[in-house]
Short mmCIF file of C-alpha atoms and ligand atoms in Angstrom, two decimals:
data_model
loop_
_atom_site.label_atom_id
_atom_site.label_comp_id
_atom_site.label_asym_id
_atom_site.label_seq_id
_atom_site.Cartn_x
_atom_site.Cartn_y
_atom_site.Cartn_z
CA UNK C 23 0.00 0.00 0.00
CA UNK C 24 1.35 3.44 -0.94
CA UNK C 25 1.61 5.86 1.94
CA UNK C 26 1.78 9.63 1.77
CA UNK C 27 4.67 10.37 4.15
CA UNK C 28 4.18 14.17 4.27
CA UNK C 29 0.60 13.65 5.27
CA UNK C 30 1.55 11.07 7.89
CA UNK C 31 4.28 13.21 9.45
CA UNK C 32 1.72 15.81 10.39
CA UNK C 33 -0.40 13.22 12.12
CA UNK C 34 1.29 12.58 15.42
CA UNK C 35 0.71 9.07 16.63
CA UNK C 36 1.17 8.53 20.35
CA UNK C 37 1.36 5.09 21.95
CA UNK C 38 1.15 4.83 25.73
CA UNK C 39 3.12 1.85 27.08
CA UNK C 40 6.29 0.22 25.74
CA UNK C 41 5.20 -3.31 26.64
CA UNK C 42 4.75 -6.05 24.07
CA UNK C 43 1.50 -4.63 22.63
CA UNK C 44 2.83 -1.07 22.48
CA UNK C 45 6.05 -2.09 20.73
CA UNK C 46 4.27 -4.41 18.28
CA UNK C 47 1.79 -1.69 17.37
CA UNK C 48 4.50 0.98 17.08
CA UNK C 49 6.42 -1.33 14.75
CA UNK C 50 3.44 -1.97 12.47
CA UNK C 51 2.65 1.75 12.29
CA UNK C 52 6.29 2.71 11.74
CA UNK C 53 6.47 0.23 8.87
CA UNK C 54 3.45 1.93 7.36
CA UNK C 55 5.35 5.23 7.48
CA UNK C 56 3.90 6.82 10.61
CA UNK C 57 6.15 8.69 13.02
CA UNK C 58 5.34 7.14 16.39
CA UNK C 59 6.07 8.42 19.88
CA UNK C 60 5.94 5.78 22.61
CA UNK C 61 5.58 7.03 26.20
CA UNK C 62 6.48 4.59 28.97
CA UNK C 63 6.22 5.28 32.68
CA UNK C 64 9.02 2.99 33.70
CA UNK C 65 12.53 4.26 33.48
CA UNK C 66 14.32 0.98 33.75
CA UNK C 67 12.73 -1.87 31.85
CA UNK C 68 15.52 -4.28 32.73
CA UNK C 69 15.08 -4.14 36.49
CA UNK C 70 14.75 -7.81 37.48
CA UNK C 71 12.41 -7.21 40.38
CA UNK C 72 10.08 -5.42 37.99
CA UNK C 73 10.12 -8.45 35.71
CA UNK C 74 9.30 -10.76 38.62
CA UNK C 75 6.09 -8.84 39.23
CA UNK C 76 5.02 -10.45 35.96
CA UNK C 77 6.48 -13.72 34.75
CA UNK C 78 10.01 -14.16 33.47
CA UNK C 79 9.02 -16.71 30.83
CA UNK C 80 5.94 -16.78 28.61
CA UNK C 81 4.61 -19.24 26.08
CA UNK C 82 4.25 -18.08 22.52
CA UNK C 83 2.23 -20.14 20.06
CA UNK C 84 1.01 -19.95 16.47
CA UNK C 85 -0.83 -16.63 16.70
CA UNK C 86 2.14 -14.84 18.22
CA UNK C 87 4.49 -16.49 15.76
CA UNK C 88 2.28 -15.48 12.82
CA UNK C 89 2.59 -11.86 13.96
CA UNK C 90 6.38 -12.19 14.13
CA UNK C 91 6.39 -13.63 10.61
CA UNK C 92 4.13 -10.83 9.41
CA UNK C 93 6.65 -8.33 10.77
CA UNK C 94 9.61 -10.22 9.24
CA UNK C 95 11.01 -10.88 12.72
CA UNK C 96 10.53 -14.62 13.02
CA UNK C 97 13.62 -15.85 11.18
CA UNK C 98 15.97 -13.81 13.34
CA UNK C 99 14.16 -14.66 16.59
CA UNK C 100 13.38 -18.36 16.20
CA UNK C 101 16.72 -19.60 17.56
CA UNK C 102 15.75 -18.07 20.94
CA UNK C 103 12.48 -19.99 21.18
CA UNK C 104 12.44 -22.96 23.57
CA UNK C 105 10.05 -25.72 22.38
CA UNK C 106 7.56 -27.49 24.67
CA UNK C 107 5.56 -30.38 23.26
CA UNK C 108 3.10 -30.99 26.07
CA UNK C 109 2.41 -30.98 29.77
CA UNK C 110 4.18 -33.17 32.28
CA UNK C 111 1.70 -33.48 35.12
CA UNK C 112 3.33 -34.50 38.40
CA UNK C 113 1.23 -36.57 40.78
CA UNK C 114 1.61 -36.85 44.52
CA UNK C 115 2.84 -40.44 44.04
CA UNK C 116 5.74 -39.22 41.91
CA UNK C 117 4.15 -40.60 38.73
CA UNK C 118 4.14 -38.20 35.78
CA UNK C 119 1.47 -38.00 33.06
CA UNK C 120 2.53 -36.81 29.61
CA UNK C 121 -0.20 -34.89 27.84
CA UNK C 122 0.89 -33.81 24.37
CA UNK C 123 -0.43 -30.56 22.94
CA UNK C 124 -0.54 -31.58 19.30
CA UNK C 125 -0.95 -34.67 17.17
CA UNK C 126 2.46 -34.59 15.50
CA UNK C 127 4.83 -33.10 18.04
CA UNK C 128 3.65 -29.55 17.45
CA UNK C 129 5.27 -27.26 20.01
CA UNK C 130 4.54 -24.05 21.83
CA UNK C 131 7.65 -22.06 22.83
CA UNK C 132 9.02 -20.21 25.83
CA UNK C 133 10.12 -16.62 25.26
CA UNK C 134 11.89 -14.55 27.85
CA UNK C 135 9.55 -11.60 28.52
CA UNK C 136 12.32 -9.07 28.92
CA UNK C 137 14.33 -10.18 25.88
CA UNK C 138 11.24 -10.37 23.72
CA UNK C 139 10.19 -6.87 24.71
CA UNK C 140 13.68 -5.53 23.98
CA UNK C 141 13.77 -7.33 20.68
CA UNK C 142 10.57 -5.58 19.62
CA UNK C 143 11.87 -2.21 20.85
CA UNK C 144 15.04 -2.68 18.91
CA UNK C 145 13.06 -3.51 15.77
CA UNK C 146 11.06 -0.29 16.33
CA UNK C 147 14.24 1.79 16.64
CA UNK C 148 15.68 0.27 13.47
CA UNK C 149 12.78 1.69 11.43
CA UNK C 150 13.91 5.21 12.37
CA UNK C 151 10.25 6.13 12.83
CA UNK C 152 9.78 5.35 16.54
CA UNK C 153 10.91 7.45 19.49
CA UNK C 154 10.71 6.16 23.07
CA UNK C 155 10.18 8.45 26.08
CA UNK C 156 10.84 6.70 29.40
CA UNK C 157 9.89 7.91 32.87
CA UNK C 158 6.71 9.45 31.39
CA UNK C 159 3.59 8.50 33.26
CA UNK C 160 0.34 9.48 31.61
CA UNK C 161 -1.96 11.31 34.01
CA UNK C 162 -4.63 13.17 32.04
CA UNK C 163 -6.27 13.16 28.65
CA UNK C 164 -8.06 16.17 27.23
CA UNK C 165 -10.01 14.67 24.34
CA UNK C 166 -11.34 18.04 23.11
CA UNK C 167 -7.92 19.66 22.71
CA UNK C 168 -6.20 16.31 22.00
CA UNK C 169 -3.67 16.93 24.75
CA UNK C 170 -1.99 14.52 27.14
CA UNK C 171 -0.44 15.41 30.46
CA UNK C 172 2.48 13.32 31.66
CA UNK C 173 4.31 13.36 34.95
CA UNK C 174 7.95 12.71 34.22
CA UNK C 175 10.02 11.03 36.87
CA UNK C 176 13.12 8.95 36.54
CA UNK C 177 12.15 6.76 39.52
CA UNK C 178 8.91 5.22 38.33
CA UNK C 179 8.45 1.51 38.66
CA UNK C 180 5.55 -0.42 37.17
CA UNK C 181 3.21 0.35 40.07
CA UNK C 182 4.95 3.38 41.60
CA UNK C 183 2.52 6.05 42.65
CA UNK C 184 5.17 8.38 44.10
CA UNK C 185 5.00 11.69 42.24
CA UNK C 186 7.66 13.51 44.26
CA UNK C 187 10.51 15.18 42.32
CA UNK C 188 8.47 15.12 39.16
CA UNK C 189 7.60 17.58 36.44
CA UNK C 190 4.60 17.93 34.18
CA UNK C 191 4.73 17.72 30.40
CA UNK C 192 1.96 18.29 27.87
CA UNK C 193 1.94 16.51 24.50
CA UNK C 194 -0.44 16.86 21.54
CA UNK C 195 -1.70 13.85 19.64
CA UNK C 196 -3.65 13.17 16.51
CA UNK C 197 -4.14 9.47 17.23
CA UNK C 198 -3.72 7.94 20.66
CA UNK C 199 -3.24 4.25 21.43
CA UNK C 200 -3.62 3.00 24.99
CA UNK C 201 -1.27 0.02 25.24
CA UNK C 202 -0.74 0.58 28.94
CA UNK C 203 -1.80 -2.81 30.21
CA UNK C 204 -4.39 -4.19 32.59
CA UNK C 205 -4.47 -1.08 34.81
CA UNK C 206 -4.58 1.23 31.79
CA UNK C 207 -4.66 4.94 32.56
CA UNK C 208 -6.00 5.67 29.07
CA UNK C 209 -8.95 3.36 29.71
CA UNK C 210 -9.56 4.77 33.17
CA UNK C 211 -9.56 8.37 31.94
CA UNK C 212 -12.04 7.48 29.20
CA UNK C 213 -14.22 5.72 31.77
CA UNK C 214 -13.97 8.78 34.08
CA UNK C 215 -15.32 10.95 31.27
CA UNK C 216 -18.09 8.48 30.41
CA UNK C 217 -16.55 7.78 26.99
CA UNK C 218 -16.04 4.03 27.31
CA UNK C 219 -17.64 1.37 29.41
CA UNK C 220 -15.17 -0.90 31.23
CA UNK C 221 -14.65 -2.87 34.41
CA UNK C 222 -11.49 -4.23 35.96
CA UNK C 223 -12.00 -7.29 38.14
CA UNK C 224 -9.30 -8.57 40.46
CA UNK C 225 -9.57 -12.34 40.67
CA UNK C 226 -8.85 -14.38 43.75
CA UNK C 227 -5.56 -15.75 42.36
CA UNK C 228 -2.12 -14.60 43.47
CA UNK C 229 1.23 -15.64 42.06
CA UNK C 230 4.94 -15.53 42.74
CA UNK C 231 7.90 -16.37 40.57
CA UNK C 232 10.11 -19.24 41.81
CA UNK C 233 13.19 -20.13 39.78
CA UNK C 234 14.35 -23.76 39.52
CA UNK C 235 18.09 -23.67 38.78
CA UNK C 236 20.14 -26.31 36.94
CA UNK C 237 21.85 -29.06 38.95
CA UNK C 238 25.40 -29.93 37.94
CA UNK C 239 24.88 -27.73 34.92
CA UNK C 240 21.86 -29.72 33.69
CA UNK C 241 18.08 -29.37 33.64
CA UNK C 242 16.51 -31.07 36.67
CA UNK C 243 13.38 -31.88 34.64
CA UNK C 244 12.70 -32.78 31.01
CA UNK C 245 12.97 -29.46 29.13
CA UNK C 246 10.52 -30.56 26.41
CA UNK C 247 7.52 -30.06 28.68
CA UNK C 248 5.62 -27.51 30.69
CA UNK C 249 5.74 -29.06 34.18
CA UNK C 250 2.65 -28.84 36.34
CA UNK C 251 1.96 -29.68 39.96
CA UNK C 252 -1.61 -28.95 40.97
CA UNK C 253 -2.15 -30.78 44.17
CA UNK C 254 -4.56 -29.44 46.77
CA UNK C 255 -4.83 -25.66 46.78
CA UNK C 256 -1.58 -24.87 44.98
CA UNK C 257 -0.74 -24.78 41.30
CA UNK C 258 2.87 -24.60 40.18
CA UNK C 259 3.80 -24.25 36.51
CA UNK C 260 7.43 -24.41 35.35
CA UNK C 261 8.65 -23.42 31.88
CA UNK C 262 12.12 -24.37 30.56
CA UNK C 263 14.19 -21.23 30.07
CA UNK C 264 16.59 -22.52 27.40
CA UNK C 265 19.48 -22.04 29.83
CA UNK C 266 19.10 -25.28 31.83
CA UNK C 267 16.77 -23.72 34.37
CA UNK C 268 12.99 -23.42 34.75
CA UNK C 269 10.99 -20.29 35.40
CA UNK C 270 8.27 -21.38 37.77
CA UNK C 271 5.10 -19.61 38.86
CA UNK C 272 3.33 -20.58 42.06
CA UNK C 273 -0.40 -19.76 41.98
CA UNK C 274 -2.54 -19.69 45.12
CA UNK C 275 -5.65 -17.98 46.38
CA UNK C 276 -5.69 -15.06 48.77
CA UNK C 277 -7.03 -17.25 51.56
CA UNK C 278 -4.37 -19.94 51.00
CA UNK C 279 -2.26 -21.18 53.89
CA UNK C 280 0.88 -19.96 52.10
CA UNK C 281 -0.29 -16.43 52.77
CA UNK C 282 -0.76 -17.09 56.46
CA UNK C 283 2.33 -19.09 57.37
CA UNK C 284 5.00 -16.73 58.62
CA UNK C 285 7.40 -19.42 59.79
CA UNK C 286 9.79 -20.47 56.99
CA UNK C 287 9.98 -24.11 58.10
CA UNK C 288 6.19 -24.43 58.18
CA UNK C 289 5.90 -22.70 54.82
CA UNK C 290 8.38 -25.13 53.28
CA UNK C 291 6.61 -28.14 54.81
CA UNK C 292 3.22 -26.93 53.62
CA UNK C 293 4.36 -26.39 50.05
CA UNK C 294 6.34 -29.63 50.04
CA UNK C 295 3.31 -31.55 51.27
CA UNK C 296 0.89 -29.99 48.80
CA UNK C 297 2.93 -29.32 45.72
CA UNK C 298 6.02 -31.45 45.51
CA UNK C 299 8.10 -29.44 43.06
CA UNK C 300 10.34 -28.71 46.02
CA UNK C 301 12.35 -31.85 45.42
CA UNK C 302 13.79 -29.96 42.44
CA UNK C 303 14.89 -26.86 44.33
CA UNK C 304 16.99 -26.36 47.48
CA UNK C 305 15.06 -25.47 50.59
CA UNK C 306 17.03 -22.30 51.33
CA UNK C 307 16.69 -21.09 47.80
CA UNK C 308 12.94 -21.67 47.80
CA UNK C 309 12.52 -19.75 51.05
CA UNK C 310 14.69 -16.93 49.80
CA UNK C 311 12.79 -16.72 46.48
CA UNK C 312 9.41 -16.94 48.16
CA UNK C 313 10.19 -14.23 50.69
CA UNK C 314 11.92 -11.83 48.34
CA UNK C 315 9.91 -12.15 45.12
CA UNK C 316 6.89 -9.86 44.89
CA UNK C 317 3.38 -11.28 45.00
CA UNK C 318 1.13 -10.23 42.12
CA UNK C 319 -2.59 -10.41 41.53
CA UNK C 320 -4.49 -11.55 38.48
CA UNK C 321 -7.09 -9.29 36.94
CA UNK C 322 -9.47 -9.36 34.04
CA UNK C 323 -10.66 -6.44 31.91
CA UNK C 324 -14.15 -6.26 30.48
CA UNK C 325 -14.48 -3.38 28.05
CA UNK C 326 -17.26 -3.10 25.50
CA UNK C 327 -15.91 -0.35 23.26
CA UNK C 328 -12.19 0.12 22.82
CA UNK C 329 -12.28 3.40 20.92
CA UNK C 330 -13.23 7.00 21.46
CA UNK C 331 -14.47 8.27 18.11
CA UNK C 332 -11.78 7.81 15.47
CA UNK C 333 -8.90 9.13 17.58
CA UNK C 334 -8.27 6.90 20.59
CA UNK C 335 -7.99 3.12 20.75
CA UNK C 336 -7.27 0.70 23.59
CA UNK C 337 -5.02 -2.17 22.51
CA UNK C 338 -3.75 -5.35 24.21
CA UNK C 339 -4.31 -6.02 27.91
CA UNK C 340 -5.72 -2.49 28.26
CA UNK C 341 -8.68 -3.70 26.19
CA UNK C 342 -8.93 -7.40 26.99
CA UNK C 343 -6.68 -8.62 29.84
CA UNK C 344 -7.49 -12.22 30.74
CA UNK C 345 -6.35 -14.76 33.35
CA UNK C 346 -3.10 -16.50 32.34
CA UNK C 347 -4.40 -20.07 32.46
CA UNK C 348 -4.34 -20.69 28.71
CA UNK C 349 -1.00 -18.88 28.23
CA UNK C 350 -2.76 -16.85 25.55
CA UNK C 351 -2.86 -13.25 26.87
CA UNK C 352 0.18 -11.97 25.01
CA UNK C 353 -0.57 -14.15 21.98
CA UNK C 354 -4.04 -12.60 21.85
CA UNK C 355 -2.60 -9.08 22.28
CA UNK C 356 -0.21 -9.34 19.38
CA UNK C 357 -2.80 -11.10 17.24
CA UNK C 358 -5.10 -8.14 17.99
CA UNK C 359 -2.39 -5.72 16.85
CA UNK C 360 -1.98 -7.68 13.61
CA UNK C 361 -5.74 -7.68 13.02
CA UNK C 362 -5.77 -3.91 13.57
CA UNK C 363 -2.82 -3.32 11.22
CA UNK C 364 -4.55 -5.34 8.51
CA UNK C 365 -7.77 -3.44 9.10
CA UNK C 366 -5.91 -0.21 8.25
CA UNK C 367 -4.91 -1.82 4.95
CA UNK C 368 -8.44 -3.06 4.38
CA UNK C 369 -9.65 0.55 4.71
CA UNK C 370 -7.09 1.72 2.17
CA UNK C 371 -4.73 3.15 4.80
CA UNK C 372 -7.46 5.04 6.66
CA UNK C 373 -6.35 4.70 10.29
CA UNK C 374 -9.35 6.71 11.58
CA UNK C 375 -11.74 4.24 10.05
CA UNK C 376 -9.74 1.31 11.42
CA UNK C 377 -9.89 2.82 14.94
CA UNK C 378 -13.67 3.24 14.70
CA UNK C 379 -14.29 -0.27 13.39
CA UNK C 380 -11.74 -2.31 15.33
CA UNK C 381 -13.90 -3.20 18.34
CA UNK C 382 -16.71 -4.62 16.25
CA UNK C 383 -14.21 -6.62 14.20
CA UNK C 384 -12.25 -8.13 17.07
CA UNK C 385 -14.16 -8.18 20.36
CA UNK C 386 -16.14 -11.32 19.56
CA UNK C 387 -12.84 -13.21 19.39
CA UNK C 388 -11.20 -11.74 22.48
CA UNK C 389 -14.35 -12.43 24.51
CA UNK C 390 -14.28 -16.04 23.28
CA UNK C 391 -10.62 -16.39 24.26
CA UNK C 392 -11.29 -14.91 27.70
CA UNK C 393 -14.06 -17.45 28.26
CA UNK C 394 -11.71 -20.29 27.29
CA UNK C 395 -8.95 -18.91 29.54
CA UNK C 396 -11.29 -18.81 32.52
CA UNK C 397 -12.50 -22.33 31.83
CA UNK C 398 -8.97 -23.67 31.38
CA UNK C 399 -8.15 -23.04 35.02
CA UNK C 400 -10.65 -25.75 35.89
CA UNK C 401 -9.04 -28.06 33.34
CA UNK C 402 -5.58 -27.45 34.75
CA UNK C 403 -6.90 -28.31 38.19
CA UNK C 404 -8.15 -31.65 36.85
CA UNK C 405 -5.28 -32.69 34.62
CA UNK C 406 -3.77 -34.94 37.30
CA UNK C 407 -6.95 -37.07 37.43
CA UNK C 408 -6.54 -40.46 35.78
CA UNK C 409 -9.82 -40.05 33.94
CA UNK C 410 -8.79 -36.66 32.55
CA UNK C 411 -5.43 -38.03 31.46
CA UNK C 412 -7.02 -40.96 29.63
CA UNK C 413 -9.53 -38.75 27.84
CA UNK C 414 -6.91 -36.18 26.89
CA UNK C 415 -4.74 -38.89 25.38
CA UNK C 416 -7.68 -40.59 23.63
CA UNK C 417 -8.70 -37.27 22.12
CA UNK C 418 -5.16 -36.64 20.91
CA UNK C 419 -4.80 -40.14 19.50
CA UNK C 420 -8.09 -39.71 17.62
CA UNK C 421 -6.88 -36.35 16.30
CA UNK C 422 -3.74 -38.04 15.06
CA UNK C 423 -5.68 -40.81 13.31
CA UNK C 424 -8.11 -38.38 11.69
CA UNK C 425 -5.47 -36.84 9.41
CA UNK C 426 -6.55 -33.30 10.10
CA UNK C 427 -10.29 -33.95 10.08
CA UNK C 428 -10.63 -33.37 13.82
CA UNK C 429 -8.85 -31.02 16.15
CA UNK C 430 -9.10 -30.47 19.89
CA UNK C 431 -9.92 -27.06 21.29
CA UNK C 432 -6.36 -26.67 22.57
CA UNK C 433 -4.96 -27.50 19.14
CA UNK C 434 -7.12 -24.90 17.43
CA UNK C 435 -6.24 -22.23 19.98
CA UNK C 436 -2.50 -22.88 20.08
CA UNK C 437 -1.65 -24.18 16.62
CA UNK C 438 -3.99 -22.40 14.23
CA UNK C 439 -5.05 -18.83 13.51
CA UNK C 440 -8.75 -19.67 13.44
CA UNK C 441 -10.88 -16.92 14.97
CA UNK C 442 -11.45 -17.76 18.65
CA UNK C 443 -15.18 -17.20 18.26
CA UNK C 444 -15.36 -19.95 15.63
CA UNK C 445 -13.54 -22.33 17.95
CA UNK C 446 -15.98 -21.66 20.77
CA UNK C 447 -18.93 -21.92 18.39
CA UNK C 448 -17.82 -25.29 17.04
CA UNK C 449 -16.71 -26.49 20.42
CA UNK C 450 -20.25 -26.01 21.72
CA UNK C 451 -21.48 -24.43 24.90
CA UNK C 452 -20.42 -26.33 27.97
CA UNK C 453 -19.05 -29.33 26.08
CA UNK C 454 -15.63 -30.23 27.35
CA UNK C 455 -13.85 -32.27 24.72
CA UNK C 456 -10.80 -33.35 26.67
CA UNK C 457 -12.87 -34.20 29.71
CA UNK C 458 -15.75 -35.90 27.98
CA UNK C 459 -13.71 -37.54 25.28
CA UNK C 460 -15.04 -37.61 21.71
CA UNK C 461 -16.54 -36.04 19.67
CA UNK C 462 -13.71 -33.77 18.70
CA UNK C 463 -14.16 -30.62 16.73
CA UNK C 464 -14.69 -31.13 13.05
CA UNK C 465 -13.55 -28.54 10.50
C1 LIG L 24 1.28 -14.87 35.54
C2 LIG L 24 1.12 -14.53 34.09
C3 LIG L 24 1.61 -15.39 33.13
C4 LIG L 24 1.42 -15.11 31.78
N1 LIG L 24 1.88 -15.99 30.85
C5 LIG L 24 1.60 -15.79 29.54
C6 LIG L 24 2.01 -16.74 28.55
O1 LIG L 24 2.67 -17.74 28.86
N2 LIG L 24 1.66 -16.52 27.25
C7 LIG L 24 0.92 -15.43 26.88
O2 LIG L 24 0.59 -15.29 25.70
N3 LIG L 24 0.56 -14.49 27.80
C8 LIG L 24 0.87 -14.64 29.10
N4 LIG L 24 0.51 -13.70 30.03
C9 LIG L 24 -0.19 -12.47 29.58
C10 LIG L 24 0.79 -11.39 29.14
O3 LIG L 24 1.71 -11.14 30.18
C11 LIG L 24 0.04 -10.10 28.80
O4 LIG L 24 -1.08 -10.39 27.99
C12 LIG L 24 0.94 -9.13 28.05
O5 LIG L 24 2.11 -8.87 28.78
C13 LIG L 24 0.20 -7.81 27.80
O6 LIG L 24 1.05 -6.90 27.17
P1 LIG L 24 0.65 -5.36 27.07
O7 LIG L 24 1.78 -4.73 26.34
O8 LIG L 24 -0.73 -5.23 26.55
O9 LIG L 24 0.61 -4.85 28.58
P2 LIG L 24 1.82 -4.69 29.59
O10 LIG L 24 2.81 -5.77 29.40
O11 LIG L 24 1.20 -4.54 30.93
O12 LIG L 24 2.53 -3.33 29.18
C14 LIG L 24 1.97 -2.09 29.52
C15 LIG L 24 3.07 -1.05 29.58
O13 LIG L 24 2.46 0.22 29.81
C16 LIG L 24 3.20 0.92 30.80
N5 LIG L 24 2.28 1.85 31.47
C17 LIG L 24 1.28 1.53 32.32
N6 LIG L 24 0.65 2.64 32.75
C18 LIG L 24 1.26 3.68 32.14
C19 LIG L 24 1.06 5.10 32.20
N7 LIG L 24 0.11 5.66 32.96
N8 LIG L 24 1.88 5.89 31.46
C20 LIG L 24 2.86 5.35 30.68
N9 LIG L 24 3.09 4.01 30.62
C21 LIG L 24 2.30 3.19 31.33
C22 LIG L 24 3.72 -0.18 31.72
O14 LIG L 24 4.84 0.24 32.47
C23 LIG L 24 4.05 -1.29 30.72
O15 LIG L 24 5.36 -1.20 30.23
C24 LIG L 24 0.72 -13.94 31.39
C25 LIG L 24 0.26 -13.05 32.35
C26 LIG L 24 0.45 -13.34 33.70
C27 LIG L 24 -0.09 -12.37 34.72
#
């Protein structure tokens, strides 16, 4: 598509948030010829404690990879992807169930959150069309004058509310994209002014990062799997990091015993009893990690209209944050960005029109994915049951035999680019394929 650069240069495009959605969007727009300014409240994106408030490792699957291919980034990034072919579900007895994701050793991959984010930033900078402004926290939006007010402060962290030693800065925009995550300021300001309708729900789940280091320079668990322990009230998920270690995440509810036990010995005993991943990590290290790593909450965003007129658009978690139990939040975000970028092309380069029409094009799919993510928590809690394991494996064997005629829900979500709404529609309301066995989903 031909782009009129003079015209575009006069249209200042502002992206709030230099996370994965913000960088992916900035890159698409920069490639289309727009000059993009990205404002990010954090000053130091490589601070490790900041990273631990999220997760160090994330799973990327077909939808995320398709976006990387679309942006010509996949070939240079693929050597950093760490493949995982299925779940290894650890039982209390020590037995391990293997539950493959695909029919023919299809894999999802671990990416390091920090490296991936930097990789996207670097790609943005290479276009020469993207400028990053760090330590800029958005505070106000004046939609009539198209002005943004930032508080600049070199000490901001991801959730820092301290505005001391800060100065104010006002910036004009023509188009504004709110890629500022689950707790989006852009969304909140639009809600405050009655311009969008959104709710942020904090769920009862908490999580902490726990690293499982190598032993004698080797992985302590098979690196081809996502390892899961989900005994009693705890859920622990460990992803291979490609460097002989595992990035683990311990999930628990607010009322869990782990939140009440102040004594380190009792804490260790409780976790050991209920979730036996501790045989793979030294006691002292676990206690140190547990006590020093920050606890984070899980939230969900419900937002019915992501745009204000044809000027402002919410993108990524700001529009559709979901619980992490399908490992699809980031995949969905960067698929959303790709859908938006293609919508601009579909409208002959008219970004205003794409902003106005994006919600109606995409929300049906993000709502479907959110529903599947919520439901998957229940599946993860059951995957150590013998019955579940048998049905999962039967379903996958049948998928293998069907030569592509049937696919499980998981397969369609992780290994295809089919619209999520079509998967849910075909999957049927309340029918749980892996739990109930056949029938599988037919094309
Ligand atoms: C425990 C857990 C595990 C997960 N695992 C996976 C997984 O395996 N696979 C997967 O696909 N997804 C996963 N996700 C989801 C994934 O992390 C998110 O969907 C993704 O990071 C969203 O990216 P984003 O850029 O939209 O938002 P964010 O990553 O939140 O980025 C928002 C950016 O905006 C900045 N910002 C915020 N407010 C302001 C402001 N006022 N002014 C300026 N800047 C601001 C922030 O500092 C941040 O840099 C997981 C999520 C969790 C919680």
